[in-house]
Amino acid sequence: MGVSCGSHLRETCHRASDRCSRLFPCLSDPARRSVLSLKVALVMLHLVFAGVLFLFDHDLIEKTKKEPWYTAIYVSLFVATLVQYFVTSGTSPGYVLDAQKAVDERDALARRLLLASKQPASSQNGSVLITVDGRNHHRGNATAWTKLVMDLYPPGASIRNLTCPYCNVIQPPRAKHCHDCDKCVLQFDHHCVWLGTCIGQGNHCRFWWYICEETALCLWTSILYISYLKSNISKAWWVDIIMILLLAALSISLIFLLLLLLFHSYLVMTNQTTYELVRRRRIVYLRGIPERVYPFNQGVCRNLYLFCFARSGMYRMEPLPTAEELEEKSKPYTCGDVLSCRCC
């Protein structure tokens, strides 16, 4: 009797699981289920920390009635943080395959326009003009992506050494294959487990803003918890224990978020990525460059502009600097350089 009941229960569970998989295809993939579970857990943590505060802090409720703008700003920051989280997790980090497709399509369109305009000089050799970081590159008979990427490296670079063995695509500088996403990512920074996606050229700016908003929300919530404990520390001991435990978790989270925000701010101002900083000696084209030289650094102001505002060309690729440019970057700053804003 028990065996038949157990088998019937298992069959019912299997049927329910199959029905859920058909209704929600994302649940059929274990990796997607894991990412979805993490997102649900993160949202629930936010709701618990804020909900417990409004549940026990009667002074905050009275203050909300007298000064609704204060709570309205807090709730707006709370909602904006969650919205920024989902926007960042849903934004493409900039996959190399997508960039290659865009370059090849643009090259094919340019070829068709040249043939339609009947320009003999261009139609004979089939050259196309493609701009990358202000440089004009003439394309010959090879594919547009191959020539575009090879022009970003020093002369003599081997295509075989630059080809990803997993995607079978030629990687431009600063790109790396992510084994979690199983794709090559432009300007790869790291794979964020909480977001369920890579952080790269396409969403690094949004990731920084998410960290900033999360840090502000965590700091504000901690202040509200401390205010409650100061005025209600002896009213109900079991409530105080819950609030103290939650405040300890908030404090740990706040320290982590502050360090993460400062770290990524440093990366932005020096135009680096986490991967380049941590694995510098393993990256072939960075091995011969001194540790204190940042090859892609263009000054603080220019770096911030490219990071925040240069989003029109998502597939922006930076060439490796020449030997002269590296020598110039390796020179120490003098008082004249500071006055002339060379560092900016």
C-alpha atoms as a printed R data frame, in Angstrom:
    type eleno elety resid chain resno      x      y       z
1   ATOM     1    CA   MET     A     1  0.000  0.000   0.000
2   ATOM     2    CA   GLY     A     2  2.789  2.394   0.964
3   ATOM     3    CA   VAL     A     3  4.838  1.482  -2.105
4   ATOM     4    CA   SER     A     4  1.946  2.108  -4.494
5   ATOM     5    CA   CYS     A     5  1.140  5.372  -2.748
6   ATOM     6    CA   GLY     A     6  4.782  6.494  -3.023
7   ATOM     7    CA   SER     A     7  5.018  5.578  -6.710
8   ATOM     8    CA   HIS     A     8  1.747  7.389  -7.397
9   ATOM     9    CA   LEU     A     9  3.117 10.483  -5.640
10  ATOM    10    CA   ARG     A    10  6.330 10.359  -7.685
11  ATOM    11    CA   GLU     A    11  4.365 10.044 -10.920
12  ATOM    12    CA   THR     A    12  2.234 13.016  -9.903
13  ATOM    13    CA   CYS     A    13  5.374 15.057  -9.183
14  ATOM    14    CA   HIS     A    14  6.896 14.073 -12.538
15  ATOM    15    CA   ARG     A    15  3.736 15.081 -14.389
16  ATOM    16    CA   ALA     A    16  3.635 18.396 -12.550
17  ATOM    17    CA   SER     A    17  7.307 18.975 -13.357
18  ATOM    18    CA   ASP     A    18  6.765 18.196 -17.040
19  ATOM    19    CA   ARG     A    19  3.780 20.528 -17.148
20  ATOM    20    CA   CYS     A    20  5.806 23.339 -15.562
21  ATOM    21    CA   SER     A    21  8.625 22.729 -18.051
22  ATOM    22    CA   ARG     A    22  6.202 23.039 -20.956
23  ATOM    23    CA   LEU     A    23  4.629 26.207 -19.557
24  ATOM    24    CA   PHE     A    24  7.960 27.724 -18.508
25  ATOM    25    CA   PRO     A    25 10.778 26.453 -20.801
26  ATOM    26    CA   CYS     A    26 13.421 28.259 -18.742
27  ATOM    27    CA   LEU     A    27 12.743 25.888 -15.816
28  ATOM    28    CA   SER     A    28 13.798 22.855 -17.866
29  ATOM    29    CA   ASP     A    29 17.437 24.012 -17.858
30  ATOM    30    CA   PRO     A    30 19.251 23.441 -14.514
31  ATOM    31    CA   ALA     A    31 21.481 26.480 -15.058
32  ATOM    32    CA   ARG     A    32 18.485 28.722 -15.698
33  ATOM    33    CA   ARG     A    33 16.693 27.306 -12.668
34  ATOM    34    CA   SER     A    34 19.731 28.131 -10.537
35  ATOM    35    CA   VAL     A    35 19.874 31.700 -11.861
36  ATOM    36    CA   LEU     A    36 16.134 32.150 -11.341
37  ATOM    37    CA   SER     A    37 16.407 30.817  -7.779
38  ATOM    38    CA   LEU     A    38 19.188 33.293  -6.998
39  ATOM    39    CA   LYS     A    39 17.120 36.173  -8.372
40  ATOM    40    CA   VAL     A    40 14.104 35.152  -6.301
41  ATOM    41    CA   ALA     A    41 16.321 34.827  -3.212
42  ATOM    42    CA   LEU     A    42 17.801 38.295  -3.775
43  ATOM    43    CA   VAL     A    43 14.357 39.885  -4.133
44  ATOM    44    CA   MET     A    44 13.139 38.067  -1.023
45  ATOM    45    CA   LEU     A    45 16.133 39.322   0.979
46  ATOM    46    CA   HIS     A    46 15.304 42.892   0.004
47  ATOM    47    CA   LEU     A    47 11.664 42.408   0.992
48  ATOM    48    CA   VAL     A    48 12.604 40.804   4.319
49  ATOM    49    CA   PHE     A    49 15.020 43.559   5.377
50  ATOM    50    CA   ALA     A    50 12.576 46.332   4.451
51  ATOM    51    CA   GLY     A    51  9.432 44.488   5.570
52  ATOM    52    CA   VAL     A    52 10.742 43.690   9.076
53  ATOM    53    CA   LEU     A    53 11.661 47.338   9.511
54  ATOM    54    CA   PHE     A    54  8.181 48.602   8.651
55  ATOM    55    CA   LEU     A    55  6.592 45.781  10.669
56  ATOM    56    CA   PHE     A    56  8.281 46.552  13.992
57  ATOM    57    CA   ASP     A    57  9.304 50.213  13.762
58  ATOM    58    CA   HIS     A    58  6.155 52.093  14.738
59  ATOM    59    CA   ASP     A    59  8.112 55.356  14.944
60  ATOM    60    CA   LEU     A    60  8.941 55.014  11.242
61  ATOM    61    CA   ILE     A    61  5.266 54.523  10.457
62  ATOM    62    CA   GLU     A    62  4.360 57.652  12.428
63  ATOM    63    CA   LYS     A    63  7.120 59.561  10.669
64  ATOM    64    CA   THR     A    64  5.762 58.364   7.336
65  ATOM    65    CA   LYS     A    65  2.364 59.844   8.196
66  ATOM    66    CA   LYS     A    66  3.917 63.195   9.123
67  ATOM    67    CA   GLU     A    67  6.662 63.291   6.470
68  ATOM    68    CA   PRO     A    68  5.598 61.004   3.605
69  ATOM    69    CA   TRP     A    69  8.362 62.332   1.354
70  ATOM    70    CA   TYR     A    70 11.023 60.608   3.487
71  ATOM    71    CA   THR     A    71  9.521 57.154   3.064
72  ATOM    72    CA   ALA     A    72  8.648 57.900  -0.566
73  ATOM    73    CA   ILE     A    73 12.322 58.551  -1.358
74  ATOM    74    CA   TYR     A    74 13.341 55.352   0.434
75  ATOM    75    CA   VAL     A    75 10.739 53.272  -1.410
76  ATOM    76    CA   SER     A    76 11.771 54.897  -4.715
77  ATOM    77    CA   LEU     A    77 15.403 53.918  -4.082
78  ATOM    78    CA   PHE     A    78 14.259 50.412  -3.134
79  ATOM    79    CA   VAL     A    79 12.278 49.986  -6.359
80  ATOM    80    CA   ALA     A    80 14.986 51.622  -8.501
81  ATOM    81    CA   THR     A    81 17.606 49.219  -7.114
82  ATOM    82    CA   LEU     A    82 15.539 46.157  -7.988
83  ATOM    83    CA   VAL     A    83 14.716 47.558 -11.434
84  ATOM    84    CA   GLN     A    84 18.405 48.272 -12.055
85  ATOM    85    CA   TYR     A    85 19.227 44.724 -10.958
86  ATOM    86    CA   PHE     A    86 16.883 43.150 -13.516
87  ATOM    87    CA   VAL     A    87 17.882 45.604 -16.254
88  ATOM    88    CA   THR     A    88 21.562 44.797 -15.702
89  ATOM    89    CA   SER     A    89 20.972 41.051 -15.617
90  ATOM    90    CA   GLY     A    90 18.943 41.265 -18.837
91  ATOM    91    CA   THR     A    91 21.453 43.398 -20.750
92  ATOM    92    CA   SER     A    92 23.866 41.696 -23.108
93  ATOM    93    CA   PRO     A    93 27.506 42.058 -21.993
94  ATOM    94    CA   GLY     A    94 28.569 42.322 -25.645
95  ATOM    95    CA   TYR     A    95 29.280 38.958 -27.206
96  ATOM    96    CA   VAL     A    96 32.059 38.612 -29.769
97  ATOM    97    CA   LEU     A    97 29.841 36.557 -32.084
98  ATOM    98    CA   ASP     A    98 27.296 39.394 -32.182
99  ATOM    99    CA   ALA     A    99 30.059 41.902 -32.904
100 ATOM   100    CA   GLN     A   100 31.406 39.711 -35.712
101 ATOM   101    CA   LYS     A   101 27.936 39.409 -37.219
102 ATOM   102    CA   ALA     A   102 27.439 43.187 -37.051
103 ATOM   103    CA   VAL     A   103 30.824 43.879 -38.699
104 ATOM   104    CA   ASP     A   104 30.235 41.318 -41.465
105 ATOM   105    CA   GLU     A   105 26.743 42.679 -42.170
106 ATOM   106    CA   ARG     A   106 28.077 46.239 -42.283
107 ATOM   107    CA   ASP     A   107 30.858 45.118 -44.625
108 ATOM   108    CA   ALA     A   108 28.386 43.335 -46.925
109 ATOM   109    CA   LEU     A   109 26.142 46.407 -46.988
110 ATOM   110    CA   ALA     A   110 29.081 48.654 -47.825
111 ATOM   111    CA   ARG     A   111 30.091 46.343 -50.655
112 ATOM   112    CA   ARG     A   112 26.584 46.437 -52.094
113 ATOM   113    CA   LEU     A   113 26.511 50.230 -51.897
114 ATOM   114    CA   LEU     A   114 29.876 50.489 -53.628
115 ATOM   115    CA   LEU     A   115 28.740 48.180 -56.414
116 ATOM   116    CA   ALA     A   116 25.512 50.112 -56.783
117 ATOM   117    CA   SER     A   117 27.344 53.428 -57.031
118 ATOM   118    CA   LYS     A   118 29.598 51.942 -59.752
119 ATOM   119    CA   GLN     A   119 32.935 53.121 -58.422
120 ATOM   120    CA   PRO     A   120 35.564 51.243 -60.452
121 ATOM   121    CA   ALA     A   121 38.475 51.904 -58.113
122 ATOM   122    CA   SER     A   122 36.682 50.408 -55.149
123 ATOM   123    CA   SER     A   123 34.872 47.592 -56.947
124 ATOM   124    CA   GLN     A   124 38.076 46.192 -58.404
125 ATOM   125    CA   ASN     A   125 39.648 45.324 -55.079
126 ATOM   126    CA   GLY     A   126 36.442 45.173 -53.052
127 ATOM   127    CA   SER     A   127 37.772 47.409 -50.266
128 ATOM   128    CA   VAL     A   128 35.490 48.677 -47.513
129 ATOM   129    CA   LEU     A   129 36.133 51.471 -45.005
130 ATOM   130    CA   ILE     A   130 35.507 50.536 -41.355
131 ATOM   131    CA   THR     A   131 36.195 52.846 -38.409
132 ATOM   132    CA   VAL     A   132 37.350 51.601 -35.017
133 ATOM   133    CA   ASP     A   133 38.352 54.110 -32.310
134 ATOM   134    CA   GLY     A   134 38.969 56.800 -34.898
135 ATOM   135    CA   ARG     A   135 41.136 54.621 -37.169
136 ATOM   136    CA   ASN     A   136 40.170 53.875 -40.763
137 ATOM   137    CA   HIS     A   137 40.937 50.347 -41.886
138 ATOM   138    CA   HIS     A   138 40.810 49.284 -45.528
139 ATOM   139    CA   ARG     A   139 39.542 45.749 -45.982
140 ATOM   140    CA   GLY     A   140 40.789 43.492 -48.723
141 ATOM   141    CA   ASN     A   141 39.610 40.071 -49.829
142 ATOM   142    CA   ALA     A   142 39.734 38.492 -46.328
143 ATOM   143    CA   THR     A   143 36.678 38.674 -44.100
144 ATOM   144    CA   ALA     A   144 35.983 42.061 -42.574
145 ATOM   145    CA   TRP     A   145 36.125 40.694 -39.000
146 ATOM   146    CA   THR     A   146 39.491 38.963 -39.484
147 ATOM   147    CA   LYS     A   147 41.203 42.044 -40.895
148 ATOM   148    CA   LEU     A   148 39.541 44.313 -38.351
149 ATOM   149    CA   VAL     A   149 40.749 42.251 -35.395
150 ATOM   150    CA   MET     A   150 44.249 41.642 -36.763
151 ATOM   151    CA   ASP     A   151 44.756 45.396 -37.229
152 ATOM   152    CA   LEU     A   152 44.149 45.807 -33.484
153 ATOM   153    CA   TYR     A   153 47.202 43.647 -32.676
154 ATOM   154    CA   PRO     A   154 50.896 44.325 -33.410
155 ATOM   155    CA   PRO     A   155 52.203 43.117 -36.788
156 ATOM   156    CA   GLY     A   156 53.118 39.441 -36.823
157 ATOM   157    CA   ALA     A   157 50.373 38.272 -34.463
158 ATOM   158    CA   SER     A   158 49.182 34.735 -35.216
159 ATOM   159    CA   ILE     A   159 45.514 34.130 -35.997
160 ATOM   160    CA   ARG     A   160 45.772 30.660 -34.476
161 ATOM   161    CA   ASN     A   161 46.820 32.080 -31.104
162 ATOM   162    CA   LEU     A   162 43.958 34.597 -31.168
163 ATOM   163    CA   THR     A   163 41.199 32.156 -32.141
164 ATOM   164    CA   CYS     A   164 38.936 30.891 -29.368
165 ATOM   165    CA   PRO     A   165 38.971 27.057 -29.349
166 ATOM   166    CA   TYR     A   166 35.383 26.977 -28.067
167 ATOM   167    CA   CYS     A   167 33.616 29.585 -30.244
168 ATOM   168    CA   ASN     A   168 36.022 29.298 -33.197
169 ATOM   169    CA   VAL     A   169 36.063 33.076 -33.500
170 ATOM   170    CA   ILE     A   170 39.029 35.466 -33.584
171 ATOM   171    CA   GLN     A   171 39.083 37.370 -30.303
172 ATOM   172    CA   PRO     A   172 39.846 41.099 -30.299
173 ATOM   173    CA   PRO     A   173 41.960 42.530 -27.459
174 ATOM   174    CA   ARG     A   174 40.328 42.433 -24.002
175 ATOM   175    CA   ALA     A   175 37.899 39.667 -25.014
176 ATOM   176    CA   LYS     A   176 37.689 36.335 -23.186
177 ATOM   177    CA   HIS     A   177 35.628 33.175 -23.386
178 ATOM   178    CA   CYS     A   178 33.258 32.723 -20.426
179 ATOM   179    CA   HIS     A   179 32.724 29.058 -19.620
180 ATOM   180    CA   ASP     A   180 29.528 29.804 -17.681
181 ATOM   181    CA   CYS     A   181 27.885 31.620 -20.606
182 ATOM   182    CA   ASP     A   182 29.798 29.513 -23.178
183 ATOM   183    CA   LYS     A   183 30.453 32.644 -25.254
184 ATOM   184    CA   CYS     A   184 33.309 35.077 -25.828
185 ATOM   185    CA   VAL     A   185 32.658 38.470 -24.235
186 ATOM   186    CA   LEU     A   186 34.049 41.849 -25.318
187 ATOM   187    CA   GLN     A   187 36.024 43.634 -22.594
188 ATOM   188    CA   PHE     A   188 35.334 40.738 -20.223
189 ATOM   189    CA   ASP     A   189 35.323 41.730 -16.544
190 ATOM   190    CA   HIS     A   190 33.894 38.734 -14.672
191 ATOM   191    CA   HIS     A   191 30.906 36.403 -14.500
192 ATOM   192    CA   CYS     A   192 28.473 37.578 -11.820
193 ATOM   193    CA   VAL     A   193 26.633 34.681 -10.182
194 ATOM   194    CA   TRP     A   194 23.980 36.908  -8.590
195 ATOM   195    CA   LEU     A   195 23.135 38.508 -11.910
196 ATOM   196    CA   GLY     A   196 23.408 35.256 -13.829
197 ATOM   197    CA   THR     A   197 25.360 36.879 -16.650
198 ATOM   198    CA   CYS     A   198 28.797 38.170 -17.583
199 ATOM   199    CA   ILE     A   199 29.915 41.725 -16.960
200 ATOM   200    CA   GLY     A   200 31.452 43.141 -20.114
201 ATOM   201    CA   GLN     A   201 31.469 46.131 -22.393
202 ATOM   202    CA   GLY     A   202 27.700 46.151 -22.860
203 ATOM   203    CA   ASN     A   203 26.597 46.182 -19.209
204 ATOM   204    CA   HIS     A   204 29.589 47.233 -17.076
205 ATOM   205    CA   CYS     A   205 28.206 50.756 -16.720
206 ATOM   206    CA   ARG     A   206 24.820 49.459 -15.624
207 ATOM   207    CA   PHE     A   207 26.566 47.089 -13.188
208 ATOM   208    CA   TRP     A   208 28.416 50.016 -11.598
209 ATOM   209    CA   TRP     A   209 25.182 51.954 -11.156
210 ATOM   210    CA   TYR     A   210 23.524 48.884  -9.643
211 ATOM   211    CA   ILE     A   211 26.327 48.543  -7.088
212 ATOM   212    CA   CYS     A   212 26.038 52.255  -6.295
213 ATOM   213    CA   GLU     A   213 22.274 52.054  -5.751
214 ATOM   214    CA   GLU     A   214 22.583 48.844  -3.731
215 ATOM   215    CA   THR     A   215 25.227 50.452  -1.512
216 ATOM   216    CA   ALA     A   216 23.059 53.533  -0.901
217 ATOM   217    CA   LEU     A   217 20.023 51.366  -0.108
218 ATOM   218    CA   CYS     A   218 22.014 49.151   2.264
219 ATOM   219    CA   LEU     A   219 23.483 52.185   4.051
220 ATOM   220    CA   TRP     A   220 20.087 53.851   4.443
221 ATOM   221    CA   THR     A   221 18.479 50.633   5.733
222 ATOM   222    CA   SER     A   222 21.308 50.192   8.261
223 ATOM   223    CA   ILE     A   223 20.729 53.727   9.555
224 ATOM   224    CA   LEU     A   224 17.022 52.963   9.993
225 ATOM   225    CA   TYR     A   225 17.857 49.779  11.916
226 ATOM   226    CA   ILE     A   226 20.259 51.642  14.200
227 ATOM   227    CA   SER     A   227 17.660 54.370  14.840
228 ATOM   228    CA   TYR     A   228 15.114 51.728  15.817
229 ATOM   229    CA   LEU     A   229 17.491 49.963  18.218
230 ATOM   230    CA   LYS     A   230 18.409 53.251  19.898
231 ATOM   231    CA   SER     A   231 14.799 54.097  20.717
232 ATOM   232    CA   ASN     A   232 13.338 50.590  21.258
233 ATOM   233    CA   ILE     A   233 16.195 48.516  22.674
234 ATOM   234    CA   SER     A   234 14.374 47.456  25.887
235 ATOM   235    CA   LYS     A   235 10.761 47.004  24.722
236 ATOM   236    CA   ALA     A   236 10.771 43.450  23.330
237 ATOM   237    CA   TRP     A   237 13.931 41.342  23.631
238 ATOM   238    CA   TRP     A   238 13.032 38.875  20.870
239 ATOM   239    CA   VAL     A   239 12.392 41.697  18.425
240 ATOM   240    CA   ASP     A   240 15.729 43.257  19.396
241 ATOM   241    CA   ILE     A   241 17.529 39.968  18.675
242 ATOM   242    CA   ILE     A   242 15.960 39.773  15.214
243 ATOM   243    CA   MET     A   243 16.856 43.382  14.463
244 ATOM   244    CA   ILE     A   244 20.434 42.957  15.715
245 ATOM   245    CA   LEU     A   245 20.967 39.841  13.581
246 ATOM   246    CA   LEU     A   246 19.582 41.589  10.507
247 ATOM   247    CA   LEU     A   247 21.723 44.655  11.241
248 ATOM   248    CA   ALA     A   248 24.831 42.453  11.477
249 ATOM   249    CA   ALA     A   249 24.002 40.936   8.069
250 ATOM   250    CA   LEU     A   250 23.436 44.420   6.651
251 ATOM   251    CA   SER     A   251 26.776 45.616   8.029
252 ATOM   252    CA   ILE     A   252 28.652 42.735   6.388
253 ATOM   253    CA   SER     A   253 26.826 43.380   3.104
254 ATOM   254    CA   LEU     A   254 27.567 47.100   3.319
255 ATOM   255    CA   ILE     A   255 31.309 46.525   3.798
256 ATOM   256    CA   PHE     A   256 31.367 44.157   0.830
257 ATOM   257    CA   LEU     A   257 29.389 46.557  -1.376
258 ATOM   258    CA   LEU     A   258 31.567 49.543  -0.449
259 ATOM   259    CA   LEU     A   259 34.748 47.648  -1.281
260 ATOM   260    CA   LEU     A   260 33.222 46.412  -4.543
261 ATOM   261    CA   LEU     A   261 32.116 49.933  -5.475
262 ATOM   262    CA   LEU     A   262 35.558 51.395  -4.755
263 ATOM   263    CA   PHE     A   263 37.265 48.589  -6.664
264 ATOM   264    CA   HIS     A   264 35.148 49.015  -9.795
265 ATOM   265    CA   SER     A   265 35.471 52.813  -9.589
266 ATOM   266    CA   TYR     A   266 39.238 52.344  -9.682
267 ATOM   267    CA   LEU     A   267 38.902 50.027 -12.687
268 ATOM   268    CA   VAL     A   268 36.731 52.563 -14.502
269 ATOM   269    CA   MET     A   269 39.124 55.473 -13.910
270 ATOM   270    CA   THR     A   270 42.115 53.444 -15.157
271 ATOM   271    CA   ASN     A   271 40.213 51.674 -17.983
272 ATOM   272    CA   GLN     A   272 40.913 48.177 -16.693
273 ATOM   273    CA   THR     A   273 38.841 45.074 -16.059
274 ATOM   274    CA   THR     A   274 38.878 42.620 -13.186
275 ATOM   275    CA   TYR     A   275 40.206 39.897 -15.472
276 ATOM   276    CA   GLU     A   276 43.066 42.092 -16.742
277 ATOM   277    CA   LEU     A   277 44.026 43.115 -13.213
278 ATOM   278    CA   VAL     A   278 43.899 39.656 -11.632
279 ATOM   279    CA   ARG     A   279 45.179 37.560 -14.560
280 ATOM   280    CA   ARG     A   280 47.577 40.045 -16.115
281 ATOM   281    CA   ARG     A   281 50.521 37.634 -16.295
282 ATOM   282    CA   ARG     A   282 48.381 35.013 -18.043
283 ATOM   283    CA   ILE     A   283 47.228 37.391 -20.798
284 ATOM   284    CA   VAL     A   284 49.661 37.084 -23.693
285 ATOM   285    CA   TYR     A   285 49.597 40.692 -24.917
286 ATOM   286    CA   LEU     A   286 49.991 42.112 -21.368
287 ATOM   287    CA   ARG     A   287 52.939 40.010 -20.197
288 ATOM   288    CA   GLY     A   288 55.646 42.315 -21.536
289 ATOM   289    CA   ILE     A   289 54.039 45.498 -20.180
290 ATOM   290    CA   PRO     A   290 55.209 46.774 -16.762
291 ATOM   291    CA   GLU     A   291 52.763 46.322 -13.885
292 ATOM   292    CA   ARG     A   292 52.266 50.047 -13.268
293 ATOM   293    CA   VAL     A   293 51.473 50.768 -16.913
294 ATOM   294    CA   TYR     A   294 47.824 50.561 -17.945
295 ATOM   295    CA   PRO     A   295 47.902 50.086 -21.723
296 ATOM   296    CA   PHE     A   296 44.282 51.110 -22.363
297 ATOM   297    CA   ASN     A   297 44.281 54.097 -20.013
298 ATOM   298    CA   GLN     A   298 43.381 57.319 -21.838
299 ATOM   299    CA   GLY     A   299 43.173 59.632 -18.828
300 ATOM   300    CA   VAL     A   300 40.509 59.815 -16.137
301 ATOM   301    CA   CYS     A   301 38.163 62.150 -18.013
302 ATOM   302    CA   ARG     A   302 38.383 60.228 -21.274
303 ATOM   303    CA   ASN     A   303 37.952 56.901 -19.467
304 ATOM   304    CA   LEU     A   304 34.855 58.150 -17.656
305 ATOM   305    CA   TYR     A   305 33.404 59.503 -20.892
306 ATOM   306    CA   LEU     A   306 33.924 56.219 -22.734
307 ATOM   307    CA   PHE     A   307 32.505 54.284 -19.810
308 ATOM   308    CA   CYS     A   308 29.388 56.394 -19.234
309 ATOM   309    CA   PHE     A   309 28.465 58.066 -22.517
310 ATOM   310    CA   ALA     A   310 30.100 56.264 -25.446
311 ATOM   311    CA   ARG     A   311 27.305 53.732 -25.754
312 ATOM   312    CA   SER     A   312 26.275 54.452 -29.345
313 ATOM   313    CA   GLY     A   313 28.748 51.880 -30.668
314 ATOM   314    CA   MET     A   314 28.269 48.944 -28.313
315 ATOM   315    CA   TYR     A   315 30.873 46.896 -30.150
316 ATOM   316    CA   ARG     A   316 33.698 49.374 -29.586
317 ATOM   317    CA   MET     A   317 37.122 47.703 -29.754
318 ATOM   318    CA   GLU     A   318 40.383 49.232 -28.597
319 ATOM   319    CA   PRO     A   319 43.663 48.514 -30.405
320 ATOM   320    CA   LEU     A   320 46.766 47.598 -28.464
321 ATOM   321    CA   PRO     A   321 49.008 50.637 -27.971
322 ATOM   322    CA   THR     A   322 52.220 50.921 -29.929
323 ATOM   323    CA   ALA     A   323 55.667 50.768 -28.345
324 ATOM   324    CA   GLU     A   324 55.912 54.575 -28.451
325 ATOM   325    CA   GLU     A   325 52.571 54.942 -26.689
326 ATOM   326    CA   LEU     A   326 53.583 52.430 -24.009
327 ATOM   327    CA   GLU     A   327 56.841 54.294 -23.434
328 ATOM   328    CA   GLU     A   328 54.905 57.526 -23.038
329 ATOM   329    CA   LYS     A   329 52.497 55.904 -20.567
330 ATOM   330    CA   SER     A   330 55.387 54.484 -18.521
331 ATOM   331    CA   LYS     A   331 56.888 57.927 -17.830
332 ATOM   332    CA   PRO     A   332 56.281 59.145 -14.255
333 ATOM   333    CA   TYR     A   333 54.126 62.210 -13.750
334 ATOM   334    CA   THR     A   334 55.853 65.509 -13.108
335 ATOM   335    CA   CYS     A   335 54.492 68.765 -11.708
336 ATOM   336    CA   GLY     A   336 54.135 70.070 -15.261
337 ATOM   337    CA   ASP     A   337 52.127 66.994 -16.251
338 ATOM   338    CA   VAL     A   338 49.772 67.559 -13.318
339 ATOM   339    CA   LEU     A   339 49.317 71.236 -14.213
340 ATOM   340    CA   SER     A   340 48.680 70.319 -17.846
341 ATOM   341    CA   CYS     A   341 46.175 67.620 -16.726
342 ATOM   342    CA   ARG     A   342 48.122 64.818 -18.396
343 ATOM   343    CA   CYS     A   343 46.623 62.343 -15.916
344 ATOM   344    CA   CYS     A   344 43.152 63.387 -17.029
